[in-house]
XYZ file of C-alpha atoms in Angstrom:
140
model
C 2.967 -9.933 -3.028
C -0.411 -9.999 -4.663
C -0.270 -11.234 -8.231
C -3.700 -11.735 -9.706
C -4.436 -13.639 -12.876
C -8.086 -12.613 -13.222
C -10.537 -9.898 -12.329
C -12.544 -12.417 -10.274
C -9.509 -13.290 -8.164
C -8.776 -9.578 -7.687
C -12.384 -8.810 -6.710
C -12.334 -11.526 -4.041
C -9.159 -10.014 -2.628
C -10.663 -6.510 -2.765
C -13.648 -7.653 -0.684
C -11.231 -8.733 2.051
C -9.536 -5.326 2.383
C -11.471 -4.197 5.511
C -10.683 -7.509 7.232
C -6.979 -7.232 6.358
C -6.774 -3.660 7.622
C -8.451 -4.737 10.853
C -5.890 -7.550 11.203
C -3.037 -5.087 10.702
C -4.402 -2.815 13.421
C -4.705 -5.765 15.815
C -1.222 -7.011 14.904
C 0.374 -3.616 15.533
C -1.713 -2.559 18.538
C 0.570 -0.851 21.025
C 3.218 -0.328 18.341
C 1.399 1.988 15.920
C -1.147 4.521 17.128
C -3.904 4.204 14.526
C -5.857 6.987 16.298
C -3.484 9.604 14.878
C -4.029 11.296 11.530
C -3.578 8.997 8.523
C -0.370 10.770 7.469
C 1.091 10.408 10.986
C 0.148 6.716 10.965
C 1.924 6.270 7.628
C 5.013 7.885 9.135
C 4.927 5.444 12.054
C 4.256 2.499 9.734
C 7.163 3.500 7.499
C 9.522 3.536 10.471
C 8.159 0.189 11.674
C 8.634 -1.362 8.228
C 12.231 -0.130 8.023
C 12.993 -1.387 11.532
C 11.547 -4.843 10.873
C 12.374 -5.571 7.231
C 15.973 -5.118 6.166
C 15.338 -6.012 2.535
C 12.530 -6.524 0.049
C 12.800 -10.316 0.206
C 12.109 -10.362 3.951
C 9.031 -8.185 3.432
C 7.717 -10.296 0.570
C 8.306 -13.512 2.518
C 6.083 -12.193 5.310
C 3.195 -12.301 2.849
C 0.341 -11.837 5.316
C 1.802 -8.627 6.757
C 2.812 -7.433 3.299
C -0.748 -7.927 2.056
C -2.189 -6.107 5.079
C 0.182 -3.185 4.495
C -0.755 -3.106 0.798
C -4.409 -2.813 1.819
C -3.840 -0.107 4.434
C -1.582 2.046 2.270
C -3.717 1.498 -0.823
C -6.862 2.535 1.022
C -5.166 5.708 2.197
C -4.146 6.542 -1.376
C -7.649 5.717 -2.604
C -9.223 8.056 -0.059
C -6.738 10.887 -0.579
C -7.051 10.995 -4.393
C -10.703 9.911 -4.728
C -9.384 6.867 -6.543
C -10.461 3.284 -6.928
C -8.818 -0.102 -6.703
C -8.066 -1.711 -10.019
C -5.894 -4.352 -11.605
C -3.844 -4.298 -14.755
C -4.183 -7.496 -16.789
C -2.197 -6.318 -19.806
C 0.961 -8.456 -19.700
C 3.089 -5.640 -21.112
C 2.187 -3.278 -18.254
C 4.694 -2.768 -15.436
C 1.914 -3.422 -12.885
C 0.625 -6.584 -14.567
C -1.373 -8.680 -12.082
C -0.897 -6.251 -9.214
C -3.419 -4.188 -7.305
C -3.230 -0.507 -8.157
C -5.057 2.580 -6.994
C -6.076 4.882 -9.782
C -7.911 8.048 -10.603
C -6.153 8.808 -13.856
C -2.507 8.086 -14.665
C -0.106 7.988 -12.973
C -1.346 5.038 -10.953
C -0.176 4.089 -7.474
C 0.871 0.532 -6.766
C 0.951 -0.018 -2.990
C 3.213 -3.083 -3.187
C 5.768 -1.096 -5.219
C 5.512 1.827 -2.821
C 6.344 -0.468 0.107
C 9.258 -2.155 -1.650
C 10.614 1.221 -2.770
C 10.489 2.429 0.834
C 12.575 -0.566 1.882
C 14.992 -0.207 -1.025
C 15.589 3.512 -0.498
C 15.451 3.323 3.314
C 13.909 6.789 3.330
C 11.313 6.942 6.157
C 9.322 9.817 4.645
C 9.061 8.234 1.165
C 5.419 7.114 1.468
C 4.233 10.424 2.949
C 6.013 12.309 0.156
C 4.492 9.974 -2.436
C 0.971 10.480 -1.082
C 1.450 14.248 -1.024
C 2.673 14.234 -4.654
C -0.361 12.243 -5.769
C -2.712 14.522 -3.828
C -1.103 17.569 -5.447
C -1.454 16.000 -8.942
C -5.168 15.485 -8.374
C -5.778 18.885 -6.743
C -6.404 17.393 -3.300
C -3.598 19.229 -1.471
């Protein structure tokens, strides 16, 4: 999971997002059809995650894939709500040190969204979450 201790560290990570998304698409070529609509892709990705990661620990231990998924899902949120990537460096914040996508509160934390999917084992969780955020920001 990405835990950043500075804005500089976060900005370096943010610059690598296109590369990480490209890696994810290569990794899952033939498994996920990235030519479908973004929401359909998220549905396929959600099913793939649930089939391949039985618990949060197994997802977090596969840090490269987890990071790639954070980037892909975060970019989708960013695009759908006209948001931006940010980081919370206030130690009292629940998202301290983690990449978030924001427009105005409530913020979306892609790593938490992925771990919640695994915890709840509800394949449509991410799609529902995206739709709720889009509705909040008048994008649906």
